[in-house]
Amino acid sequence: MAVFGNLSNRLQDTFEGLRSKGRLTEADIDTAMREVRMALLEADVNFKVVKDFVAKTKERCLTSEVLESLTPAQNVVKIVLEELTDLLGTTESKLVLTSRIPNVIMLVGLQGSGKTTAAAKLANLLKAQGHAPLLAACDVYRPAAADQLETLGNELGVKVFRGDGQHPVQIARDAVRAAVDGMKDIVIVDTAGRLQVDEAMMQEAADIKAAVKPDQILMVVDSMTGQDIVNVVTAFAERVDFDGVIMTKLDGDARGGGALSVRSVTGKPIKFISTGEKPDAFEVFHPDRMARRILGMGDMVSVIEKVSAQADEEQAEAAARMLQRGMTFDDFLAQLKSIEKLGGFASIISSLPGGDRLLDKAGGQIDERMTKRTEAIIMSMTKEERAKPQIINGSRRARIARGAGVEVYDVNALIKQFNQINKMMGKMRAQVGDAKGKGGRMSKRARRMMGGLGGLGDVASQAEMQRMMRDMFK
Ligand SMILES: Nc1nc2c(ncn2[C@@H]2O[C@H](COP(=O)(O)OP(=O)(O)O)[C@@H](O)[C@H]2O)c(=O)[nH]1
Ligand SMILES: [Mg+2]
């Protein structure tokens, strides 16, 4: 997922410009900061937020430590990263549950912002953490609203409480009671929104709040709204108040203004982001990771977490064994399959430093090109060739190419790539060997990290990985 593509590209261009300079003068910093300001304004970030951000960043950059350092451009990027993280929120933004049973989480926001979807996704996330959530359908104005929630709930195996014909306040109350009876520990209240902030909506939200005293009120905000969000969010903050924000539709072509302004203007943290319509396209928000993505520095931590979550114990063991004995083409094929499960190469490359830009250049066709052709080539190898790639000589390569309907060149490229990955794994093996000490076993987490992705789990090799990726798509 390219986060705020345009903003991200412009900032990266600015810093590439700085890097190409070596030594930096005050004038260079001035120019760079002017570019940063323009980029942020065009991303629709609130002008006051931009002004403060640039002033702070510039001041930190214009010190002799930065200007006279051996790597001034890197220091500037580091400062921007820190300030951007700060802007997005430095405090822990995890959802805090209280000891009350059931906890009540209420979602508010404009119509179409993604409340109902987010309610279901949040329930899904909490369920995966071992909670027993109940969804309460309190949008009684749109005829299909409760059905929508119920459909989503059914898909995810989460019960939906609906009180058709009742007043929303009553539904919320009854839902809390039903949760107690049904042994549910969290009630997620989905409310109605309007197209614009209006009195009736605010009153109803306030009434539901008064009736069920939510432990958390989360405001759902569509990131496509730009800095208009600030007005909406401020209105809600004054009237109903809330504890945090769920930013939705970050998969769209949002410019970033809303997400970058909201924290600074309201002081409310972004707690979750929604990045698509599927139930699992929902993540806990990490300001530092988001800032890294905007600056094109990649987000390997998220990939590794995703891998860890996906890789089962067996897979992890298999990966650990593979690491010990070296990879075969059968392993490679299995890795390809597991990458597909993770959302394809595109999503992984997107998480590497510079990955989003690489993807843009490849025209987003990476998945098709990579997996289909690679699979065809591997399938054309004999069993022996897959197990012992070193026997694949020139005539075998020609035969494999014919079998797969590709050029010998493609087979060569794949084998080269395969060998590179194997080499990287060799390095990893050495590192893991160090880490586990004499005769010890790899930690469960280390093994998990290796499951599913083979060499990709090695954060230290990011730069090398990036180079490899670049080679692949040349
Ligand atoms: N692409 C994308 N679409 C989303 C996301 N969240 C919600 N939607 C879609 O936005 C529309 C409105 O969402 P809904 O949950 O009904 O909004 P509500 O009116 O606030 O309850 C629906 O078509 C959703 O599928 C997201 O993160 N990404
Ligand atoms: Mg809804």
XYZ file of C-alpha atoms and ligand atoms in Angstrom:
503
model
C 0.000 0.000 0.000
C 1.481 3.246 -1.038
C 0.715 5.616 1.777
C -0.165 9.068 0.553
C 1.663 8.445 -2.712
C 2.005 11.995 -3.892
C 3.229 13.418 -0.609
C 5.525 10.501 -0.166
C 7.046 10.942 -3.622
C 7.596 14.630 -3.175
C 9.282 14.247 0.175
C 11.492 11.506 -1.159
C 12.451 13.666 -4.125
C 13.402 16.451 -1.781
C 15.634 14.214 0.287
C 17.191 12.592 -2.740
C 18.083 16.091 -3.845
C 19.738 16.754 -0.488
C 21.620 13.475 -0.505
C 23.110 14.206 -3.879
C 24.688 17.332 -2.438
C 26.996 16.009 0.232
C 27.637 19.130 2.281
C 24.616 21.276 3.025
C 24.365 25.014 3.412
C 21.657 26.992 5.143
C 20.288 27.812 1.723
C 19.968 24.112 0.927
C 17.974 23.562 4.092
C 15.820 26.581 3.260
C 15.024 25.179 -0.150
C 14.337 21.710 1.187
C 12.016 23.030 3.876
C 10.169 25.124 1.332
C 9.619 21.962 -0.683
C 8.465 20.092 2.391
C 6.014 22.886 3.151
C 4.616 22.835 -0.376
C 4.318 19.058 -0.323
C 2.404 19.121 2.958
C 0.116 21.942 1.869
C -0.665 20.151 -1.353
C -1.409 17.021 0.636
C -4.081 19.174 2.280
C -2.480 19.270 5.690
C -3.872 22.052 7.837
C -1.820 25.211 7.236
C -1.178 25.857 10.912
C 0.058 22.339 11.371
C 2.348 22.779 8.380
C 3.673 26.054 9.665
C 4.565 24.643 13.071
C 5.979 21.477 11.608
C 8.268 23.255 9.191
C 9.391 25.798 11.757
C 10.317 23.117 14.255
C 12.006 20.899 11.710
C 13.943 23.740 10.178
C 15.208 24.944 13.491
C 16.509 21.510 14.327
C 18.137 21.162 10.913
C 19.866 24.526 10.992
C 22.247 23.604 13.778
C 25.947 23.259 13.302
C 25.732 19.639 14.413
C 23.622 18.859 11.395
C 25.245 21.145 8.874
C 28.780 20.185 9.796
C 28.169 16.505 10.250
C 29.610 14.007 7.809
C 26.145 12.926 6.714
C 23.989 16.051 6.884
C 21.280 14.777 4.542
C 20.766 11.654 6.624
C 20.477 13.798 9.719
C 17.863 15.973 8.057
C 15.844 12.907 7.084
C 16.156 11.598 10.608
C 14.852 14.861 12.012
C 11.953 14.899 9.571
C 11.159 11.317 10.511
C 11.106 12.213 14.193
C 8.969 15.283 13.655
C 6.576 13.402 11.407
C 6.257 10.668 13.993
C 5.626 13.310 16.608
C 2.931 14.850 14.421
C 1.221 11.501 13.988
C 1.322 10.896 17.712
C 4.074 9.658 19.957
C 2.062 8.279 22.813
C 1.034 4.679 22.873
C -2.183 4.582 20.913
C -3.279 1.086 21.788
C -6.885 0.488 22.640
C -7.147 0.415 26.398
C -9.798 -1.856 27.782
C -11.076 -1.424 31.302
C -11.976 -4.112 33.814
C -15.663 -3.459 33.367
C -17.625 -6.323 31.822
C -18.752 -5.753 29.215
C -16.506 -2.998 27.921
C -18.460 -0.712 25.675
C -16.811 0.768 22.607
C -18.886 3.240 20.676
C -18.171 4.336 17.133
C -19.233 7.733 15.873
C -18.698 9.615 12.644
C -20.265 10.871 9.465
C -22.277 8.665 7.179
C -20.104 6.696 4.788
C -16.965 7.206 6.845
C -16.732 3.465 7.394
C -18.245 3.003 10.860
C -20.125 -0.183 10.171
C -17.174 -1.738 8.381
C -14.811 -0.649 11.140
C -17.142 -1.997 13.830
C -17.010 -5.428 12.230
C -13.256 -5.257 11.694
C -12.646 -4.179 15.254
C -14.804 -7.056 16.481
C -12.762 -9.372 14.304
C -9.502 -8.067 15.698
C -10.686 -8.341 19.286
C -11.996 -11.818 18.658
C -8.593 -12.848 17.347
C -7.166 -11.569 20.647
C -9.432 -13.894 22.562
C -12.297 -11.547 23.354
C -15.958 -12.260 22.839
C -17.383 -9.151 21.201
C -21.002 -8.331 20.495
C -21.941 -5.872 17.776
C -24.859 -3.542 18.428
C -26.720 -2.176 15.414
C -27.836 1.300 16.453
C -28.182 2.827 13.009
C -31.936 2.668 12.610
C -32.271 5.222 9.865
C -30.776 3.504 6.888
C -33.007 0.520 6.190
C -30.170 -1.832 5.334
C -27.749 -0.691 8.031
C -28.515 -3.462 10.502
C -28.498 -6.028 7.697
C -25.086 -4.805 6.605
C -23.734 -5.232 10.103
C -25.361 -8.610 10.487
C -23.923 -9.843 7.202
C -20.447 -8.742 8.257
C -20.924 -10.267 11.697
C -22.023 -13.581 10.194
C -18.985 -13.665 7.952
C -16.711 -13.173 10.922
C -18.601 -15.295 13.381
C -19.483 -12.351 15.598
C -22.969 -12.038 17.023
C -24.938 -8.932 16.116
C -27.568 -7.487 18.409
C -30.335 -5.727 16.557
C -33.438 -4.264 18.055
C -35.478 -3.520 14.986
C -38.130 -0.909 15.599
C -36.528 0.301 18.817
C -34.922 3.621 19.565
C -31.117 3.610 19.161
C -30.599 4.460 22.833
C -32.744 1.503 23.808
C -30.909 -0.798 21.410
C -27.587 0.195 22.918
C -28.891 -0.438 26.431
C -30.415 -3.772 25.503
C -27.231 -4.796 23.741
C -25.216 -4.263 26.903
C -27.712 -6.377 28.824
C -27.627 -9.041 26.117
C -23.838 -9.083 26.347
C -24.001 -9.847 30.030
C -26.487 -12.649 29.426
C -24.514 -13.982 26.495
C -21.099 -13.941 28.206
C -19.707 -11.310 25.862
C -16.967 -9.085 27.239
C -17.081 -6.247 24.711
C -19.968 -4.436 23.071
C -19.186 -2.458 19.952
C -21.886 0.079 19.267
C -22.316 1.032 15.616
C -24.189 4.321 15.359
C -25.846 6.289 12.587
C -24.142 9.179 10.873
C -25.309 12.028 8.705
C -23.721 13.431 5.634
C -22.793 16.504 7.598
C -22.441 17.420 11.200
C -25.926 18.195 12.461
C -27.661 18.681 15.763
C -29.829 15.557 15.641
C -26.829 13.307 15.049
C -24.860 14.911 17.852
C -27.789 14.692 20.228
C -28.325 11.036 19.500
C -24.667 10.215 19.957
C -24.676 12.138 23.216
C -27.811 10.278 24.359
C -26.320 6.875 23.609
C -23.187 7.933 25.385
C -25.156 8.981 28.445
C -27.132 5.756 28.425
C -24.338 3.195 28.124
C -21.310 5.180 29.307
C -18.835 3.804 26.791
C -15.335 2.972 27.998
C -14.032 4.197 24.662
C -15.558 6.361 21.990
C -13.781 6.116 18.682
C -14.410 8.548 15.916
C -14.312 7.036 12.463
C -12.793 9.364 9.930
C -12.513 8.930 6.182
C -8.974 9.873 5.197
C -10.201 11.004 1.785
C -11.907 13.973 3.395
C -8.707 15.970 3.620
C -8.370 18.744 6.145
C -12.138 19.362 6.266
C -11.881 16.521 8.696
C -10.539 18.972 11.187
C -13.890 20.778 11.375
C -15.875 17.587 11.680
C -13.607 16.144 14.288
C -13.549 19.362 16.271
C -17.350 19.448 16.280
C -17.517 15.894 17.593
C -14.825 16.579 20.135
C -16.816 19.496 21.549
C -20.176 17.826 21.559
C -19.680 14.123 22.268
C -15.966 13.960 22.900
C -14.075 10.828 22.004
C -10.894 9.004 22.905
C -9.338 8.190 19.601
C -9.672 8.013 15.864
C -10.070 5.226 13.356
C -8.728 6.418 10.002
C -10.353 4.609 7.120
C -9.759 4.212 3.405
C -6.023 4.643 3.547
C -5.922 2.321 0.557
C -7.549 4.968 -1.595
C -5.790 7.983 -3.029
C -6.049 10.031 0.116
C -3.597 12.875 0.113
C -2.813 12.543 3.766
C -3.958 15.924 5.020
C -6.553 14.570 7.414
C -4.388 11.900 8.935
C -1.508 14.308 9.400
C -3.626 17.067 10.887
C -6.033 15.276 13.149
C -3.732 14.485 16.024
C -2.162 17.861 16.115
C -5.433 19.777 15.914
C -7.512 17.731 18.346
C -4.898 16.043 20.488
C -6.736 12.755 19.931
C -4.611 9.805 18.877
C -5.231 7.720 15.805
C -5.763 4.220 17.150
C -6.542 2.134 14.127
C -6.251 2.402 10.387
C -8.413 0.701 7.831
C -6.769 -0.086 4.543
C -9.401 -1.858 2.498
C -12.794 -3.457 2.453
C -11.690 -6.921 3.583
C -12.044 -7.801 7.273
C -8.310 -8.109 7.875
C -7.472 -4.763 6.266
C -7.418 -3.167 9.691
C -4.370 -2.432 11.793
C -3.334 -0.902 15.059
C -1.853 2.464 14.180
C 1.862 2.966 14.737
C 2.944 6.595 14.200
C 6.596 5.694 13.663
C 5.819 3.071 11.079
C 3.475 5.381 9.225
C 6.103 8.106 9.185
C 8.657 5.646 7.834
C 6.285 4.621 5.088
C 5.568 8.192 4.102
C 9.297 8.804 3.854
C 9.757 5.650 1.782
C 11.798 3.903 4.445
C 9.751 0.757 4.400
C 7.932 -0.986 7.180
C 9.599 -4.318 7.684
C 8.288 -4.635 11.194
C 4.738 -4.911 9.937
C 5.731 -7.515 7.377
C 7.492 -9.558 9.984
C 4.504 -9.326 12.283
C 2.250 -10.392 9.484
C 4.524 -13.288 8.710
C 4.709 -14.291 12.339
C 0.961 -14.246 12.594
C 0.543 -16.329 9.464
C 3.290 -18.842 9.814
C 2.163 -21.805 11.826
C 4.524 -23.786 13.953
C 4.989 -26.496 11.339
C 5.840 -23.982 8.636
C 8.268 -22.309 10.968
C 9.995 -25.593 11.751
C 10.213 -26.330 8.035
C 11.727 -22.906 7.432
C 14.233 -23.424 10.194
C 15.255 -26.774 8.696
C 15.529 -25.160 5.301
C 17.754 -22.512 6.767
C 20.068 -25.197 8.062
C 20.403 -27.229 4.881
C 19.994 -24.551 2.188
C 16.981 -23.880 0.029
C 15.691 -26.071 -2.792
C 13.360 -25.049 -5.585
C 10.556 -26.917 -3.822
C 11.104 -24.640 -0.843
C 11.149 -21.678 -3.154
C 7.793 -22.694 -4.587
C 6.364 -23.119 -1.100
C 7.644 -19.649 -0.227
C 5.950 -18.213 -3.277
C 2.671 -19.718 -2.162
C 2.977 -18.307 1.319
C 3.808 -14.898 -0.078
C 0.631 -15.083 -2.115
C -1.209 -15.731 1.118
C 0.281 -12.586 2.638
C -1.259 -10.450 -0.066
C 1.301 -11.064 -2.771
C 4.693 -9.685 -3.590
C 3.268 -6.242 -4.114
C 2.325 -5.874 -0.478
C 5.700 -7.114 0.683
C 7.710 -5.014 -1.721
C 5.592 -2.092 -0.698
C 6.893 -2.563 2.826
C 10.533 -2.430 1.806
C 12.493 0.814 1.717
C 11.701 2.518 -1.560
C 9.288 -0.291 -2.323
C 6.277 1.806 -3.201
C 8.196 3.722 -5.824
C 9.581 0.513 -7.230
C 6.050 -0.778 -7.546
C 4.920 2.338 -9.333
C 7.684 1.888 -11.852
C 6.725 -1.721 -12.429
C 3.184 -0.589 -13.137
C 1.800 -2.751 -10.367
C 2.169 -5.907 -12.444
C 4.619 -7.593 -10.188
C 2.404 -10.331 -8.806
C 1.315 -11.674 -12.154
C 4.716 -11.456 -13.720
C 6.551 -12.925 -10.785
C 4.439 -15.739 -9.578
C 2.974 -17.139 -12.783
C 6.245 -17.264 -14.677
C 8.252 -18.454 -11.720
C 5.794 -21.213 -10.982
C 5.812 -22.338 -14.603
C 9.599 -22.522 -14.616
C 9.824 -24.482 -11.391
C 7.094 -26.857 -12.518
C 9.145 -27.617 -15.640
C 12.085 -28.809 -13.575
C 12.494 -32.460 -12.724
C 12.262 -33.579 -9.131
C 15.993 -33.970 -8.995
C 16.623 -30.532 -10.427
C 14.399 -28.960 -7.836
C 16.170 -30.696 -5.004
C 19.684 -30.137 -6.391
C 19.633 -26.893 -8.343
C 23.373 -27.034 -8.899
C 22.904 -29.751 -11.559
C 20.891 -27.409 -13.780
C 23.339 -26.868 -16.617
C 22.934 -25.151 -19.976
C 21.048 -27.905 -21.772
C 18.749 -28.426 -18.819
C 18.035 -24.707 -18.744
C 17.063 -24.794 -22.411
C 14.728 -27.738 -21.790
C 13.148 -26.064 -18.762
C 12.601 -22.867 -20.735
C 10.868 -24.782 -23.541
C 8.710 -26.627 -21.031
C 7.636 -23.430 -19.307
C 7.140 -21.473 -22.504
C 9.668 -18.826 -21.503
C 13.099 -17.730 -22.709
C 16.310 -19.287 -21.396
C 17.032 -15.802 -20.177
C 14.080 -16.053 -17.763
C 15.309 -19.366 -16.398
C 18.759 -17.910 -15.906
C 17.318 -14.919 -14.124
C 15.303 -17.086 -11.765
C 18.272 -19.292 -10.951
C 20.410 -16.254 -10.324
C 17.792 -14.820 -8.030
C 17.416 -18.158 -6.298
C 21.152 -18.310 -5.694
C 21.162 -14.787 -4.306
C 18.424 -15.591 -1.849
C 20.244 -18.734 -0.851
C 23.349 -16.698 -0.249
C 21.420 -14.266 1.937
C 20.031 -17.159 3.860
C 23.531 -18.346 4.421
C 24.296 -15.027 6.080
C 21.170 -15.297 8.134
C 22.154 -18.773 9.196
C 25.374 -17.335 10.511
C 23.506 -14.604 12.376
C 21.002 -16.985 13.869
C 23.864 -19.245 14.816
C 25.393 -16.339 16.718
C 22.123 -15.378 18.285
C 21.281 -18.779 19.607
C 24.686 -19.379 21.060
C 26.360 -22.712 21.477
C 24.010 -25.624 21.022
C 20.943 -23.582 21.889
C 17.687 -23.640 19.995
C 16.321 -20.790 18.028
C 13.622 -18.904 19.903
C 10.058 -19.587 18.935
C 9.771 -16.059 17.668
C 12.896 -16.353 15.536
C 11.598 -19.536 14.015
C 8.245 -17.959 13.369
C 9.822 -15.014 11.712
C 11.506 -17.318 9.311
C 8.404 -19.275 8.552
C 6.625 -18.186 5.445
C 9.240 -15.860 4.177
C 12.638 -17.435 4.248
C 15.246 -14.743 3.741
C 12.851 -11.832 3.979
C 12.755 -11.983 7.758
C 16.190 -10.515 8.084
C 15.814 -6.849 8.788
C 19.551 -6.258 8.734
C 19.645 -7.181 5.071
C 17.103 -4.612 4.012
C 19.449 -2.768 1.726
C 20.625 -5.942 0.112
C 17.061 -7.072 -0.320
C 16.183 -3.811 -1.934
C 19.019 -4.178 -4.406
C 17.854 -7.672 -5.203
C 14.308 -6.545 -5.745
C 15.508 -3.849 -8.060
C 17.417 -6.427 -10.072
C 14.373 -8.608 -10.321
C 12.266 -5.963 -11.981
C 14.853 -4.428 -14.232
N -11.559 1.045 0.123
C -12.051 1.075 1.363
N -13.368 1.129 1.516
C -13.862 1.169 2.760
C -13.017 1.185 3.893
N -13.799 1.241 4.997
C -15.067 1.261 4.554
N -15.129 1.228 3.213
C -16.317 1.272 2.334
O -16.949 2.526 2.495
C -18.345 2.404 2.379
C -19.036 2.980 3.601
O -18.701 2.185 4.732
P -19.680 1.941 5.952
O -18.978 1.086 6.922
O -21.012 1.488 5.478
O -19.790 3.436 6.507
P -20.765 4.035 7.623
O -21.850 4.754 6.892
O -19.920 4.988 8.409
O -21.252 2.906 8.446
C -18.616 0.924 2.197
O -18.801 0.679 0.830
C -17.360 0.264 2.685
O -17.129 -0.961 2.064
C -11.593 1.150 3.685
O -10.756 1.184 4.596
N -11.179 1.107 2.395
Mg -23.139 2.328 8.980
